[in-house]
PDB file of C-alpha atoms in Angstrom:
ATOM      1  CA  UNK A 223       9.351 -31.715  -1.658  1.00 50.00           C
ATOM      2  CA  UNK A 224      12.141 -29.677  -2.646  1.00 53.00           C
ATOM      3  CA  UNK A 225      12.401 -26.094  -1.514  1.00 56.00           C
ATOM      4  CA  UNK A 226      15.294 -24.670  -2.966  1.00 60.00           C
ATOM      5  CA  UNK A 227      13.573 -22.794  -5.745  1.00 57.00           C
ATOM      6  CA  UNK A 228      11.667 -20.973  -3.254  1.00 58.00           C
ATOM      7  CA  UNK A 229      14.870 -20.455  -0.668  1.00 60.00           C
ATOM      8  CA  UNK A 230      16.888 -18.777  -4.068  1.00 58.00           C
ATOM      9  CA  UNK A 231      13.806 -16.613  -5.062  1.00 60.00           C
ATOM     10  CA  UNK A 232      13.319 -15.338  -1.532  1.00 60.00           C
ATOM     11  CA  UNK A 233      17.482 -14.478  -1.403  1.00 60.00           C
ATOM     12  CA  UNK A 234      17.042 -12.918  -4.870  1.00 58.00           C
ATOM     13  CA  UNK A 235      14.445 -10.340  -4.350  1.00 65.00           C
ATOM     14  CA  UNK A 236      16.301  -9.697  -0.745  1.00 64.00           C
ATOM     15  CA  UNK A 237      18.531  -7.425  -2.236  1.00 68.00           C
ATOM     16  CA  UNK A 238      16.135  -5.054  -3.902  1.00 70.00           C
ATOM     17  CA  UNK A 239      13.988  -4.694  -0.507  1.00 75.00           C
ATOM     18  CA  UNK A 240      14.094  -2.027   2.346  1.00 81.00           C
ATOM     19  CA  UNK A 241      15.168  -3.475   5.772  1.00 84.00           C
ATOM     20  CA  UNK A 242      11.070  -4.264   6.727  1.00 88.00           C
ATOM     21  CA  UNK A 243      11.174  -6.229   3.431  1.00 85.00           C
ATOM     22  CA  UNK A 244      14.525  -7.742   4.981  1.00 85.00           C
ATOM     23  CA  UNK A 245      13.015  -8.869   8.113  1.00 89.00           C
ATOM     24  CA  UNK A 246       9.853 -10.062   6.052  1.00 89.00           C
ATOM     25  CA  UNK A 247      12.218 -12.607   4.433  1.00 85.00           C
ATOM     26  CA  UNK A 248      13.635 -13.753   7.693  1.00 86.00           C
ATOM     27  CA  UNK A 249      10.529 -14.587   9.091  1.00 89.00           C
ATOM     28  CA  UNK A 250       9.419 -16.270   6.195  1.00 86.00           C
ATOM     29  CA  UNK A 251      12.766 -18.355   5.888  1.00 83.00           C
ATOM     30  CA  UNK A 252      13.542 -19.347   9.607  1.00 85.00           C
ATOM     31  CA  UNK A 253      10.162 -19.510  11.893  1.00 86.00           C
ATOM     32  CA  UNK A 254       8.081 -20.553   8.497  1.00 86.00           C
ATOM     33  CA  UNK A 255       9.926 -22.771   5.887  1.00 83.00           C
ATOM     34  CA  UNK A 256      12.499 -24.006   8.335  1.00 84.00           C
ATOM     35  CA  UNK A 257       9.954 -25.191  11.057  1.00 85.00           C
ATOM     36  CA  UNK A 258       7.786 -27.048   8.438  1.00 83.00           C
ATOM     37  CA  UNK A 259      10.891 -28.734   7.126  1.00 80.00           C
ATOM     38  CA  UNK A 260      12.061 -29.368  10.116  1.00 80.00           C
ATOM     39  CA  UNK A 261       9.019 -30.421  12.238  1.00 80.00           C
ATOM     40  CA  UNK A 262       5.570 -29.784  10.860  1.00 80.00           C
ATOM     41  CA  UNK A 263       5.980 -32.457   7.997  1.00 78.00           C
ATOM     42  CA  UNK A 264       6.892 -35.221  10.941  1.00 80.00           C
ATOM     43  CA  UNK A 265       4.084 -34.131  12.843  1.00 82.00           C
ATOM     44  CA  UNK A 266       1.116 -34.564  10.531  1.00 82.00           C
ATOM     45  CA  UNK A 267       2.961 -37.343   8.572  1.00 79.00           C
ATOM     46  CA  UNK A 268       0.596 -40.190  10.008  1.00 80.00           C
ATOM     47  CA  UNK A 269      -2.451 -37.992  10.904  1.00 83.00           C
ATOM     48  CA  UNK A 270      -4.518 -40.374   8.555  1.00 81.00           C
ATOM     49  CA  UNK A 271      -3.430 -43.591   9.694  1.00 82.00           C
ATOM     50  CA  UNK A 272      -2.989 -41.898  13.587  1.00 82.00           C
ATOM     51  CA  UNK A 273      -6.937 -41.103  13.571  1.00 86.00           C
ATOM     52  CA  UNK A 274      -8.953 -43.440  15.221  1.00 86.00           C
ATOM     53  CA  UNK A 275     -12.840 -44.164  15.807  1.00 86.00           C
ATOM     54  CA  UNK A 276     -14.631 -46.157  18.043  1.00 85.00           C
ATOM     55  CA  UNK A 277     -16.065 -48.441  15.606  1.00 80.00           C
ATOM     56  CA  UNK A 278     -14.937 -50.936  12.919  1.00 79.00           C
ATOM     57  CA  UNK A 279     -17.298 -49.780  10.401  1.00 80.00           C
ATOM     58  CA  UNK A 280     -15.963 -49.964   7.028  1.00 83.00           C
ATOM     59  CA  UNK A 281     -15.610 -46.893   5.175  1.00 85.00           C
ATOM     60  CA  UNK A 282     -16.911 -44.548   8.926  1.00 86.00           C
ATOM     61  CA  UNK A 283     -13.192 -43.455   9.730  1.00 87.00           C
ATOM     62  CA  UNK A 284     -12.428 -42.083   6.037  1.00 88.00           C
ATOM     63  CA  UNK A 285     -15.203 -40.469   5.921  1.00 89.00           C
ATOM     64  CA  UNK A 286     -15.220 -38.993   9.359  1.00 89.00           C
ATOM     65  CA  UNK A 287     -11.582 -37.732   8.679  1.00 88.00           C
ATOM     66  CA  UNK A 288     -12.734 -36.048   5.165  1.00 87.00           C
ATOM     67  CA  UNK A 289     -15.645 -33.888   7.148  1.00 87.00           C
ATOM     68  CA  UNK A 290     -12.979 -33.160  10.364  1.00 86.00           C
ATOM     69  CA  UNK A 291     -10.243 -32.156   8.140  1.00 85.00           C
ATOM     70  CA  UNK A 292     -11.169 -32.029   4.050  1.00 86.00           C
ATOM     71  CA  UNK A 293      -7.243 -30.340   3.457  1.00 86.00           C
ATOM     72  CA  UNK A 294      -4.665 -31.714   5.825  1.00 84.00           C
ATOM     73  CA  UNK A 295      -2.997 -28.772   7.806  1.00 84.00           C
ATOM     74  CA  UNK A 296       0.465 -29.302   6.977  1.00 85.00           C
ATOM     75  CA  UNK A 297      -0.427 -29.225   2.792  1.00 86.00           C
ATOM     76  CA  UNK A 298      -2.506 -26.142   3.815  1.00 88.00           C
ATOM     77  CA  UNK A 299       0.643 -24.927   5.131  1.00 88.00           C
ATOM     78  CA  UNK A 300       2.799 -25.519   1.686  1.00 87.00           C
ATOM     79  CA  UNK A 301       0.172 -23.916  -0.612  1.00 90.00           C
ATOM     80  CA  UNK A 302       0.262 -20.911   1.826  1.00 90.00           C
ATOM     81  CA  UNK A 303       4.583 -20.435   1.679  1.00 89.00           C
ATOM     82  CA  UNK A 304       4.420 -21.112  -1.993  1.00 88.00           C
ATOM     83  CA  UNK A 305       1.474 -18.283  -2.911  1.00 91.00           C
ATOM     84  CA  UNK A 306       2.995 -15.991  -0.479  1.00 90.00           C
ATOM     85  CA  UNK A 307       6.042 -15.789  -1.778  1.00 85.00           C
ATOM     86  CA  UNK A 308       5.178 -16.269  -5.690  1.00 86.00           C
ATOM     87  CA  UNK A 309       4.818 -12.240  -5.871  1.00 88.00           C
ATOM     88  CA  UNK A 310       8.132 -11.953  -5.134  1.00 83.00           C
ATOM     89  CA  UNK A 311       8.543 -13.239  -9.308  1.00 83.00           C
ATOM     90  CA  UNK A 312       7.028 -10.009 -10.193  1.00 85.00           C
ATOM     91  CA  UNK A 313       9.947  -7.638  -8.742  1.00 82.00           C
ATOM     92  CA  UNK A 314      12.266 -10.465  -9.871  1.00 80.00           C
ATOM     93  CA  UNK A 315      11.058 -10.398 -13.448  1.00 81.00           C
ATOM     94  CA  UNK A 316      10.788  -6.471 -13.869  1.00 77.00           C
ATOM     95  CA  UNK A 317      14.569  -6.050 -12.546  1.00 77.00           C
ATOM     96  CA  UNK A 318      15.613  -9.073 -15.235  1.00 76.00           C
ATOM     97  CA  UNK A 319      13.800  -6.503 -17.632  1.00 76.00           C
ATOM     98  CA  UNK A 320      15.802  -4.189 -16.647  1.00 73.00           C
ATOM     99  CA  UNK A 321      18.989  -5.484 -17.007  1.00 71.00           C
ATOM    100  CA  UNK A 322      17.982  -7.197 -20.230  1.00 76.00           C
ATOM    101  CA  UNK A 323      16.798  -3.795 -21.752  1.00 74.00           C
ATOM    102  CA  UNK A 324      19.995  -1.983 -20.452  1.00 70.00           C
ATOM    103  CA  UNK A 325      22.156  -5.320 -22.383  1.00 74.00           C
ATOM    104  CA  UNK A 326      20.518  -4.465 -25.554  1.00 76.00           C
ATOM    105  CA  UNK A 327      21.127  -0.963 -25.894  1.00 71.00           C
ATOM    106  CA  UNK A 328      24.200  -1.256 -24.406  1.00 71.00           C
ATOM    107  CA  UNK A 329      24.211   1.728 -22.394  1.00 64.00           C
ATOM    108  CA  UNK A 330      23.036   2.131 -18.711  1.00 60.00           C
ATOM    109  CA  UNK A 331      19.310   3.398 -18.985  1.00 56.00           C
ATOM    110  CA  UNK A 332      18.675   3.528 -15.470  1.00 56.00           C
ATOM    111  CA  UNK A 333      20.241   5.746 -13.113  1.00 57.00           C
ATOM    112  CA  UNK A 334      19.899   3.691  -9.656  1.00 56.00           C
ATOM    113  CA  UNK A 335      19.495   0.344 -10.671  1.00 52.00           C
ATOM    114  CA  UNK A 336      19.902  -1.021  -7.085  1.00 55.00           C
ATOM    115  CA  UNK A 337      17.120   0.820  -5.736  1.00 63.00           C
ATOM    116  CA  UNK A 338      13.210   0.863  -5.613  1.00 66.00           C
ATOM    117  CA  UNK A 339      11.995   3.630  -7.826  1.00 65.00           C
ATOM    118  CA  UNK A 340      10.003   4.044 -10.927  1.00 69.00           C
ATOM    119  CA  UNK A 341       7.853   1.008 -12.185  1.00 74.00           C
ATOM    120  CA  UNK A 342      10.103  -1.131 -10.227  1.00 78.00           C
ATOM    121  CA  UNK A 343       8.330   0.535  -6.953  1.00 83.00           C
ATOM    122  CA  UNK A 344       4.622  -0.009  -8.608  1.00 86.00           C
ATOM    123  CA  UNK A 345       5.486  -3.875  -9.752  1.00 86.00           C
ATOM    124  CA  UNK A 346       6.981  -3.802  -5.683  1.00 87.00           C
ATOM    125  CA  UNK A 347       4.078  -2.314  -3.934  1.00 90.00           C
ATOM    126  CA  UNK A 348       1.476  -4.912  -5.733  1.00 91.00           C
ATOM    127  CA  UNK A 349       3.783  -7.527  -4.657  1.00 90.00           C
ATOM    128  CA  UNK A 350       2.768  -6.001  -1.025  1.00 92.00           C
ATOM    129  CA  UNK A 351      -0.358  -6.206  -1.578  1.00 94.00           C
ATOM    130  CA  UNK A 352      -0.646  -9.712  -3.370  1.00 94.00           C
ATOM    131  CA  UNK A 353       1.145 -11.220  -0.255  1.00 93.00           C
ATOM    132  CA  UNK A 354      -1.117  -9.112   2.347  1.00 94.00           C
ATOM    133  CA  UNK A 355      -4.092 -10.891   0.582  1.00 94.00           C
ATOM    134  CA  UNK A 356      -3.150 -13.894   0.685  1.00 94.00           C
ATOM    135  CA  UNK A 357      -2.020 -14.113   4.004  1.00 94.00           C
ATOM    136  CA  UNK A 358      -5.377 -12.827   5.067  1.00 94.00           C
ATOM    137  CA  UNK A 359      -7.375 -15.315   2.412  1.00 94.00           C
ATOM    138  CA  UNK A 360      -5.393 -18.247   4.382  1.00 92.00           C
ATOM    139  CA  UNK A 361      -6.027 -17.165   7.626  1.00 92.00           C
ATOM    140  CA  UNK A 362      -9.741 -16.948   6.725  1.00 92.00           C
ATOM    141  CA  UNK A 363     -10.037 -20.383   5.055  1.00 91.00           C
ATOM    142  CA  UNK A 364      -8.084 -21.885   8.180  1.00 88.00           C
ATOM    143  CA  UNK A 365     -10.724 -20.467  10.701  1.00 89.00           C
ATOM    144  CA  UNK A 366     -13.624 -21.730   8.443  1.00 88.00           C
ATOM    145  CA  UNK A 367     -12.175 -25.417   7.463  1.00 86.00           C
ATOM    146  CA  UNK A 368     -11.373 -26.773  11.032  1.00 84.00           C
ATOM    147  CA  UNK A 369     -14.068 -24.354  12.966  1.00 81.00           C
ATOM    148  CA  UNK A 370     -11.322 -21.981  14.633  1.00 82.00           C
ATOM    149  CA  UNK A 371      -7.461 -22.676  15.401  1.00 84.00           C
ATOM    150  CA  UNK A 372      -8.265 -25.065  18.028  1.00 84.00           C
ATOM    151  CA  UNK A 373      -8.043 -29.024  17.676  1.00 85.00           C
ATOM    152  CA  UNK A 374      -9.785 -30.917  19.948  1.00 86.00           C
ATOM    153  CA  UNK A 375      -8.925 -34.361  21.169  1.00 87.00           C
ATOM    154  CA  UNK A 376     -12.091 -35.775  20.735  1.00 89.00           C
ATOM    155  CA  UNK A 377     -14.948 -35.209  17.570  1.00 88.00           C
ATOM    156  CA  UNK A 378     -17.782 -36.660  17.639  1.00 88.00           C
ATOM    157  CA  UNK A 379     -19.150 -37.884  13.954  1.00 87.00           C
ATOM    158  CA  UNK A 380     -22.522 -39.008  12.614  1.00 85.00           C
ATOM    159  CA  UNK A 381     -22.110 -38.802   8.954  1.00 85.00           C
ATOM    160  CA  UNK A 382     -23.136 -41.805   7.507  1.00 83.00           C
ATOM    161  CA  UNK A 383     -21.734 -44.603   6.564  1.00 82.00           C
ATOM    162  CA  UNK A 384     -22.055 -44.744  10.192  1.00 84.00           C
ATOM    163  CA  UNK A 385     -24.464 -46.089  12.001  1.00 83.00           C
ATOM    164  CA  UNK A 386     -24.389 -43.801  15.058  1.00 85.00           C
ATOM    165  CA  UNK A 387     -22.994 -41.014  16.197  1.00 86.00           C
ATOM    166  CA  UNK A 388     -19.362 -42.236  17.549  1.00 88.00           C
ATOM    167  CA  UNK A 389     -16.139 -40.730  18.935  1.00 88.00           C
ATOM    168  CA  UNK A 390     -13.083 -40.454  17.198  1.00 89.00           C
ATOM    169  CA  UNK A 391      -9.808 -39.177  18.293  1.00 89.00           C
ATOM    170  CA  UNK A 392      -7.016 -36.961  17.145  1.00 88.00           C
ATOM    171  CA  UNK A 393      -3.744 -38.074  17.388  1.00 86.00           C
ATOM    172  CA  UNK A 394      -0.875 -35.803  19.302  1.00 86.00           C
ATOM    173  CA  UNK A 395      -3.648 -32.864  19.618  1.00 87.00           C
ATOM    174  CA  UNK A 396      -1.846 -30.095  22.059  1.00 88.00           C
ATOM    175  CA  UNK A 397       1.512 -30.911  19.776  1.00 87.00           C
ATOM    176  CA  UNK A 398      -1.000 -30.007  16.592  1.00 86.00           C
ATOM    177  CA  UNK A 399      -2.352 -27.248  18.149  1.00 88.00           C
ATOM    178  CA  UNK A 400       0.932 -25.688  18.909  1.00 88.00           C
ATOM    179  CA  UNK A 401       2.195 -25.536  15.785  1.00 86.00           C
ATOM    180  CA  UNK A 402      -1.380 -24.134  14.660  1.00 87.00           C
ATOM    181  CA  UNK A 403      -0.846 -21.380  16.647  1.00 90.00           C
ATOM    182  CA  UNK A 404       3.005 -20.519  15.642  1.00 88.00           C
ATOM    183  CA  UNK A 405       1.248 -20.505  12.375  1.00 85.00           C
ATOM    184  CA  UNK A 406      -0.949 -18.014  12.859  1.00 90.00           C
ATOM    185  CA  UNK A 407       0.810 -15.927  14.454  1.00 92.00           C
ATOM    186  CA  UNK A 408       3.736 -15.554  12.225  1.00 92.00           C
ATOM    187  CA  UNK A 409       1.047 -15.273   9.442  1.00 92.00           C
ATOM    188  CA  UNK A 410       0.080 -12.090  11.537  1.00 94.00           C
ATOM    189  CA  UNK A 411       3.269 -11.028  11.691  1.00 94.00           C
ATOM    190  CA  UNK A 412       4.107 -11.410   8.104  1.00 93.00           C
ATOM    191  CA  UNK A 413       1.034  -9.321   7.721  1.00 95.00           C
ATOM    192  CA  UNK A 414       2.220  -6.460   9.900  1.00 95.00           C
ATOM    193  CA  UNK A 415       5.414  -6.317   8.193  1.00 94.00           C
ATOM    194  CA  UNK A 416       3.550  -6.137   4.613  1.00 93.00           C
ATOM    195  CA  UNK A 417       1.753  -3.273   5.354  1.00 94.00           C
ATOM    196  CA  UNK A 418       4.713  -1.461   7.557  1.00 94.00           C
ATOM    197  CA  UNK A 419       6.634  -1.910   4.413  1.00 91.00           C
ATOM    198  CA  UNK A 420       4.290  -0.739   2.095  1.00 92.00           C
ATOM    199  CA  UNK A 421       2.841   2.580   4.817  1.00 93.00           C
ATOM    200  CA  UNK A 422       6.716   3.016   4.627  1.00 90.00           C
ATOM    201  CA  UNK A 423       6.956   2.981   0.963  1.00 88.00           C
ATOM    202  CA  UNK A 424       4.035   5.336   0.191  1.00 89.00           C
ATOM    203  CA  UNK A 425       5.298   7.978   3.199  1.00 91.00           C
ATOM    204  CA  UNK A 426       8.769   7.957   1.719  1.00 85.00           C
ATOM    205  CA  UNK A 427       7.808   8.701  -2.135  1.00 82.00           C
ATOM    206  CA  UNK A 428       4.759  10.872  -1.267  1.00 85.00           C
ATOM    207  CA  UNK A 429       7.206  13.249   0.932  1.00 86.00           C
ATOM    208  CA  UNK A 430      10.028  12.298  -2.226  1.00 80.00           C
ATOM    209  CA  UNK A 431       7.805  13.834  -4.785  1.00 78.00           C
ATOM    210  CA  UNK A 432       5.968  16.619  -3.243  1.00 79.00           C
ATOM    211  CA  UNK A 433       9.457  17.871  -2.305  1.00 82.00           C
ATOM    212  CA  UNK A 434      10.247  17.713  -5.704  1.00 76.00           C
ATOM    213  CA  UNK A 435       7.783  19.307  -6.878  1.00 78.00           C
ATOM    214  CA  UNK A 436       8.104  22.425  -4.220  1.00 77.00           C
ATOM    215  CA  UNK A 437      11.694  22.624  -5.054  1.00 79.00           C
ATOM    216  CA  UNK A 438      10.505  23.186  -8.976  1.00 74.00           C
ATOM    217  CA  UNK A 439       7.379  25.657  -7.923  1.00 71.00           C
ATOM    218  CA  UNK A 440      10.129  27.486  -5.970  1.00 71.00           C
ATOM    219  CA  UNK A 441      12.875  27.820  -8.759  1.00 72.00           C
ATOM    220  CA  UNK A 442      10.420  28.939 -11.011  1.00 64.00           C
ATOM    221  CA  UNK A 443       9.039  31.577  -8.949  1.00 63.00           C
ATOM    222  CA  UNK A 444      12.414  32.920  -8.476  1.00 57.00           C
ATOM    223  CA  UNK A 445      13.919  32.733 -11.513  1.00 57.00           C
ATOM    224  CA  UNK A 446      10.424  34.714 -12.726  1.00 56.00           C
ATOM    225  CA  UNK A 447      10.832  37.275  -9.918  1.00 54.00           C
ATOM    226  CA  UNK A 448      14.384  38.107 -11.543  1.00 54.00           C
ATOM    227  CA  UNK A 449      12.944  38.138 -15.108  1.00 53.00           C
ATOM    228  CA  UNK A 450      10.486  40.980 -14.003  1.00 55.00           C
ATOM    229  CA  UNK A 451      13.021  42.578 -11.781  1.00 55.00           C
ATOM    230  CA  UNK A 452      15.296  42.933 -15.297  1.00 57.00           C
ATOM    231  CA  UNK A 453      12.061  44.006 -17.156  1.00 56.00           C
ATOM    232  CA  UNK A 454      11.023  46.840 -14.715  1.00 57.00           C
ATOM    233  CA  UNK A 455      14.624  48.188 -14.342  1.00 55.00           C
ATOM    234  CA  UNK A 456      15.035  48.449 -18.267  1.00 61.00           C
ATOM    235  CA  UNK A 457      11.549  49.915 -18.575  1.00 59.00           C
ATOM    236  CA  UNK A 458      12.604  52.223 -16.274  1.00 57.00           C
ATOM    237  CA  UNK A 459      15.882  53.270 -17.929  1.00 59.00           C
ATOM    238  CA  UNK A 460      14.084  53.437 -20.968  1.00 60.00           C
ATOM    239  CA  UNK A 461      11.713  55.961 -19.606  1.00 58.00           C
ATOM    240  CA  UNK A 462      14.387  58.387 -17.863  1.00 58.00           C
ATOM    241  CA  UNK A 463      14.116  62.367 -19.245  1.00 53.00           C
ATOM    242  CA  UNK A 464      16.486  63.333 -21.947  1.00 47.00           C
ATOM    243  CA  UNK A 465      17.841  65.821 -19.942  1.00 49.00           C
ATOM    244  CA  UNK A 466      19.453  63.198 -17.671  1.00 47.00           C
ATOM    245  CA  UNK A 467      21.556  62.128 -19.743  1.00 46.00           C
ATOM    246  CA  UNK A 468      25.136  63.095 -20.038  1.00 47.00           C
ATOM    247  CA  UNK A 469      24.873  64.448 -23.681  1.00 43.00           C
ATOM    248  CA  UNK A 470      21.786  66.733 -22.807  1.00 45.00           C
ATOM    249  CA  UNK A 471      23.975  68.272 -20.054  1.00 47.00           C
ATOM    250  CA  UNK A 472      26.607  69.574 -22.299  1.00 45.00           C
ATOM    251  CA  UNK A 473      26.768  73.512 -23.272  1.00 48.00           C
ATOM    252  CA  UNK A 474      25.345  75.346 -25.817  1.00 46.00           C
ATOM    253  CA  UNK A 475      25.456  78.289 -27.472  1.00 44.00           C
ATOM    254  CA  UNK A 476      23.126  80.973 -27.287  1.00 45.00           C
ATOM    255  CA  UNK A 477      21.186  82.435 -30.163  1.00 42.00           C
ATOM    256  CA  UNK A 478      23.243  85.489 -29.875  1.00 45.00           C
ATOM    257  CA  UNK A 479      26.438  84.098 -30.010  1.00 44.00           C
ATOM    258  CA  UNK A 480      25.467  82.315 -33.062  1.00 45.00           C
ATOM    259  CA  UNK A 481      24.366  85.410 -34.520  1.00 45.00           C
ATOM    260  CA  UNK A 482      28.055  87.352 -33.913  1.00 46.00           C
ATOM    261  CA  UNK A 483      29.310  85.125 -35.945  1.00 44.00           C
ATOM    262  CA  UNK A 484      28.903  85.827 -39.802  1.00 46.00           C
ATOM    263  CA  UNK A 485      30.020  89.391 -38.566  1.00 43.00           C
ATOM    264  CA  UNK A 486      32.907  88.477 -37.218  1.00 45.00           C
ATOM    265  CA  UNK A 487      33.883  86.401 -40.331  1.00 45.00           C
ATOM    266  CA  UNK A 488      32.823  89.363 -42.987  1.00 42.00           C
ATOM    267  CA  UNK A 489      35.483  91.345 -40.038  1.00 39.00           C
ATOM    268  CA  UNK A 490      38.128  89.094 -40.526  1.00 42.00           C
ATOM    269  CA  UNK A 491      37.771  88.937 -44.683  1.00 45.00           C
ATOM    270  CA  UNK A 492      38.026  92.803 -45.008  1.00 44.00           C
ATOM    271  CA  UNK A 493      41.234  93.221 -42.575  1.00 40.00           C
ATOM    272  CA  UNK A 494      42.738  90.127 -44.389  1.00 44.00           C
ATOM    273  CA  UNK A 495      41.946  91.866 -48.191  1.00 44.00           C
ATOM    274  CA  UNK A 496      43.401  95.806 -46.186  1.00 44.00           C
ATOM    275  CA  UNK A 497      46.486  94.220 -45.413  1.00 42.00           C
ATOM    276  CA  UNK A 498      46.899  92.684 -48.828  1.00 40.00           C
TER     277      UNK A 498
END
C-alpha cells in the first residue's frame, strides 16, 4: 500500500495550522505512519498462518482465528490513519476555493489568505472535531473486538467445528502487545492535541471578537458623547440674552436728544436764509 497521497495531504494542510496542529501532524507522520511502515506490517504479516491450535481439525483453526480476531490489528490500524486524516480534505478543499474564487475575479478577495479566519476557521474546527471522533470511535471498537488492549498467549476456543474446547496460541504475543499499546497511546495523544487545538482556537476568536466588538461599543459611545457635547454648547449659545451680545452693548440715544433735533435743524435753516 502506497502512502504518499496521505504523506502530501498531511504536508498540505500543515501550512494553514497553528503550531498544536503542527505537532498533531508530527505525531501522526513519525510515531504513526512511519512505525506501521516500518514495523507493524512485518509484525502481523503471518499472524494467520503463525496461529496455531492443538488439533488437526479441519476448518477449527479458521474459525477459531475469525472469533479471536474478526479484523486483523494491523488493517485496523490503516483504516484508523486513513479516516483520521481524511478531514484534513475539508480545509484543503475550502482554501482551493479560495484561491479558485480569488483566480476568477481576478482580484485578491481575501485579506489574510495564509491564516485561519472566517469559514476557513468553521470548515477547520469540524475537521477537529471529525478527527477527535474518530480517534475515540477506534479506540472504542479496539477495546470491544479483542476484549481490552491485551493479547494473551494462549485462547482457549470451543466454537464448533471443534470438537472440544482446545488451546490455541498467538504468535510473537508481548511483541503484539507492544505495539498495541504505542497505539493507543499515541491515539490518546492525538486526541489531546485535537482538543488543545481546538480549546485554543475557540479562546483565541472568542477574546478576538468580543474585543472587537468593545472597541466598536466604545467608539460609538464617544463619538456620541461629542455629538451631544456640540448640541448642548450650541443650544446654549442659542439661548444667551440679547443684551450679551456685542451689538446690544453699543450706545444710544436718549429720547431727548432725539427730540433737540428738528429744533436744531429749523435753527440752522433760519440763520442760513438771515445771512442770505
Amino acid at each position: 500500500m502506497s502512502w504518499a497521497f496521505l504523506r502530501d495531504l498531511l504536508s498540505g494542510v500543515n501550512k494553514y495550522s497553528t503550531g498544536i496542529g503542527r505537532i498533531w501532524v508530527a505525531v501522526v507522520f513519525i510515531f504513526r505512519l512511519l512505525v506501521y511502515v516500518a514495523a507493524a506490517e512485518n509484525i502481523w504479516k503471518y499472524e494467520h498462518d503463525e496461529f496455531e491450535c492443538n488439533i488437526k481439525q479441519p476448518g477449527c483453526e479458521n474459525v477459531c482465528f475469525d472469533h479471536f480476531f474478526p479484523v486483523s490489528h494491523v488493517r485496523l490500524w490503516a483504516l484508523q490513519l486513513i479516516l483520521v486524516s481524511t478531514p484534513s480534505l475539508l480545509v484543503i478543499f475550502h482554501v482551493a476555493y479560495r484561491e479558485n474564487r480569488e483566480k476568477k475575479h481576478n482580484q485578491t478577495l481575501y485579506k489574510s489568505p495564509g491564516e485561519i479566519d472566517g469559514g476557513l476557521l468553521c470548515t477547520y474546527l469540524i475537521s477537529l472535531v471529525l478527527k477527535t471522533g474518530f480517534e475515540i470511535v477506534f479506540l472504542i471498537l479496539f477495546y470491544k473486538l479483542y476484549n481490552g488492549f491485551k493479547i494473551p498467549h494462549l485462547v482457549k476456543c470451543d466454537v464448533r467445528p471443534c470438537p472440544n474446547t482446545v488451546d490455541c496460541y498467538i504468535s510473537k504475543p508481548t511483541e503484539k502487545m507492544i505495539f498495541l499499546y504505542f497505539l493507543v497511546a499515541t491515539s490518546c495523544l492525538c486526541i489531546v492535541l485535537n482538543l488543545s487545538e481546538l480549546s485554543y482556537l475557540l479562546c483565541k476568536y472568542s477574546v478576538k471578537c468580543y474585543l472587537k466588538r468593545y472597541t466598536k461599543e466604545h467608539r460609538g459611545s464617544a463619538s456620541g458623547c461629542h455629538k451631544s457635547g456640540t448640541i448642548s454648547h450650541r443650544r446654549a449659545a442659542a439661548a444667551r440674552p440679547v443684551h450679551d451680545s456685542p451689538l446690544a452693548q453699543a450706545p444710544r440715544l436718549s429720547v431727548r436728544s432725539q427730540s433737540h433735533f428738528p429744533f436744531r435743524k429749523c435753527l440752522v435753516y433760519s440763520v442760513c436764509n438771515g445771512m442770505a
